Rosetta silent file (secondary structure, phi, psi, omega in degrees, C-alpha in Angstrom):
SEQUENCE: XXXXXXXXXXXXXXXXXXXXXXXXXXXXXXXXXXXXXXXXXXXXXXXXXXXXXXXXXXXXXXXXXXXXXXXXXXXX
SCORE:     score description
SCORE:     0.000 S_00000001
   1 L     0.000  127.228  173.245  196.250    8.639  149.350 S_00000001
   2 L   -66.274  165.374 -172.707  193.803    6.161  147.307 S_00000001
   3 L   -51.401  -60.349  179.481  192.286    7.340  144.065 S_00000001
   4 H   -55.682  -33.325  141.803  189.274    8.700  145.000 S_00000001
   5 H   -21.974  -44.786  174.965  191.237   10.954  147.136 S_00000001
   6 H   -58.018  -58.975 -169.844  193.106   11.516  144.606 S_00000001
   7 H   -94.732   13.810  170.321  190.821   12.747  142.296 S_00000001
   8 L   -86.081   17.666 -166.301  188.651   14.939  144.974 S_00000001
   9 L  -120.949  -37.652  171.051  191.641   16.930  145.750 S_00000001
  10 L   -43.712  109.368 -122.191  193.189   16.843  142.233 S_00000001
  11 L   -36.543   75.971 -130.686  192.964   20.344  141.715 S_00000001
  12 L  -133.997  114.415  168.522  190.225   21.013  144.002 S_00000001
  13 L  -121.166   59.824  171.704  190.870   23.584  147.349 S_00000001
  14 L    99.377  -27.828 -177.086  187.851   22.879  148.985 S_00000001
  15 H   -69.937  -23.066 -169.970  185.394   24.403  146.891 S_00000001
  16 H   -88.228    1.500 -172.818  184.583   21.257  145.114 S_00000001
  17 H  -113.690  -20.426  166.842  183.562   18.994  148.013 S_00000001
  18 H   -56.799  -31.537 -158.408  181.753   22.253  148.968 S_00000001
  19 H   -90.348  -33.956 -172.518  179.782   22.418  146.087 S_00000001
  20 H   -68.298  -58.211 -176.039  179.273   18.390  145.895 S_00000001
  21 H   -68.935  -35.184  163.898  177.959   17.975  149.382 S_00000001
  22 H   -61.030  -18.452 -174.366  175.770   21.164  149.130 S_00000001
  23 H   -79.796  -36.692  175.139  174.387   19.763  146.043 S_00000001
  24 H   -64.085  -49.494  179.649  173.661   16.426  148.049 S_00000001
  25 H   -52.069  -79.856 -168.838  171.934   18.479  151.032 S_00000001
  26 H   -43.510  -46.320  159.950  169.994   20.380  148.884 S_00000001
  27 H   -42.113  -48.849  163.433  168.737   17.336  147.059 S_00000001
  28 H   -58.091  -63.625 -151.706  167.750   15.448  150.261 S_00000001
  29 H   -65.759  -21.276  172.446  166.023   18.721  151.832 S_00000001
  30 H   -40.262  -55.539 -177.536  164.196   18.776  148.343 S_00000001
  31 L  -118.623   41.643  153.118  162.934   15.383  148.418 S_00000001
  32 L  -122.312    4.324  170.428  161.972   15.273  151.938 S_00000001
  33 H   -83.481  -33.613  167.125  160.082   18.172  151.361 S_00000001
  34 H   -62.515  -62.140 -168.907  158.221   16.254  148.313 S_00000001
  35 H   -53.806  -82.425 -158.673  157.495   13.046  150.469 S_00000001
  36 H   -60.684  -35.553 -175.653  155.696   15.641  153.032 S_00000001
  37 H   -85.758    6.026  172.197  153.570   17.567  151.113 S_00000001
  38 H   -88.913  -24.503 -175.777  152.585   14.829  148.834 S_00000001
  39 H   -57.277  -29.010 -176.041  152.131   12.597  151.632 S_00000001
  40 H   -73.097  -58.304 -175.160  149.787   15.369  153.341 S_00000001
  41 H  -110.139   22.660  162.545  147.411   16.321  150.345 S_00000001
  42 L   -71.939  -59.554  157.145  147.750   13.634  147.481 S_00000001
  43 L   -16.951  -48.729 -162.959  146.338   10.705  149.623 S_00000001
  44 L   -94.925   -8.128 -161.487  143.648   12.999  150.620 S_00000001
  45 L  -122.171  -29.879 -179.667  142.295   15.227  147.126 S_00000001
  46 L  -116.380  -14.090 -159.835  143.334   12.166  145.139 S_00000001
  47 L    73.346  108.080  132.091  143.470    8.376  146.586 S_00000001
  48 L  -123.940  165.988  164.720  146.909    8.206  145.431 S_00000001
  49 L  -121.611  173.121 -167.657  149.277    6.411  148.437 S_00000001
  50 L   -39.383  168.125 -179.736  152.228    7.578  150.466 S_00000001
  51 L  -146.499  152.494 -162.500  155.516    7.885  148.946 S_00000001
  52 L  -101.000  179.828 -164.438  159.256    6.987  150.385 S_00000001
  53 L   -76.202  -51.779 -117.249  162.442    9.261  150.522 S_00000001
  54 H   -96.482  -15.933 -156.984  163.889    7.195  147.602 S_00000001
  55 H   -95.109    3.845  176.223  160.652    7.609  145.039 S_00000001
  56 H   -87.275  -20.138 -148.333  160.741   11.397  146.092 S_00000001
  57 H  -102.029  -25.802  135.404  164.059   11.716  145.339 S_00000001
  58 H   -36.146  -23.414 -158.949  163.084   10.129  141.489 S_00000001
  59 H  -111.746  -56.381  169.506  160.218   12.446  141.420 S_00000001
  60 H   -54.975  -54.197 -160.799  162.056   15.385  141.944 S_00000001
  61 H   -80.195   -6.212  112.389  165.053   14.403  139.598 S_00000001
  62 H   -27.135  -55.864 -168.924  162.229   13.958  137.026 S_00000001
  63 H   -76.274  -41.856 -178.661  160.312   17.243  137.356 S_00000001
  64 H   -73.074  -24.214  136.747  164.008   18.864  136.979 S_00000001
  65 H   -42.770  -83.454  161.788  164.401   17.107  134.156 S_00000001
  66 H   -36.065  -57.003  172.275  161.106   18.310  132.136 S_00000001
  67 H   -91.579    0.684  157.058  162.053   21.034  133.236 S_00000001
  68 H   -57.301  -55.093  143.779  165.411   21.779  131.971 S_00000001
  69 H   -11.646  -49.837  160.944  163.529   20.607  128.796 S_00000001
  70 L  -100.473    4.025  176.027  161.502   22.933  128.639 S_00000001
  71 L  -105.337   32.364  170.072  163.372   25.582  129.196 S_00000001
  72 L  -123.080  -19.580 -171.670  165.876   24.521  126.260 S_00000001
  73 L  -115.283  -11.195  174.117  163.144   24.311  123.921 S_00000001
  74 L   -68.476   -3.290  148.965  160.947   27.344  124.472 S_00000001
  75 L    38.051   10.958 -175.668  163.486   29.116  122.598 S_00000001
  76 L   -60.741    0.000    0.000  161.988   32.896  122.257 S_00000001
């Protein structure tokens, strides 16, 4: 078995390619869900233009940034 095999299996029974590829779905349905609704009202409330899969998928992994951020620092 090559490495990368190696290490998704290294001591790994399935759950971890479960967890990896759901994390991948959910990221795609995420930022194709961004692309449509900005493409539907930004264009139209702001003149901004359209936006691709790849800058959605930046745009998300931004806003989840900030907000991890701001949840670390609001600190009550």
């Amino acid at each position: 078995m090559n490495s990368l095999g190696n290490f998704l299996t290294a001591g790994c029974s399935g759950g971890c390619l479960t967890i990896i590829i759901g994390g991948i779905v959910w990221a795609v349905v995420n930022s194709i869900l961004v692309v449509l609704l900005w493409n539907w009202l930004m264009p139209d409330l702001f003149g901004l233009s359209t936006i691709s899969l790849f800058q959605a998928i930046g745009i998300s992994f931004l806003l989840g940034l900030l907000r991890s951020s701001s949840e670390n620092s609001s600190g009550d």
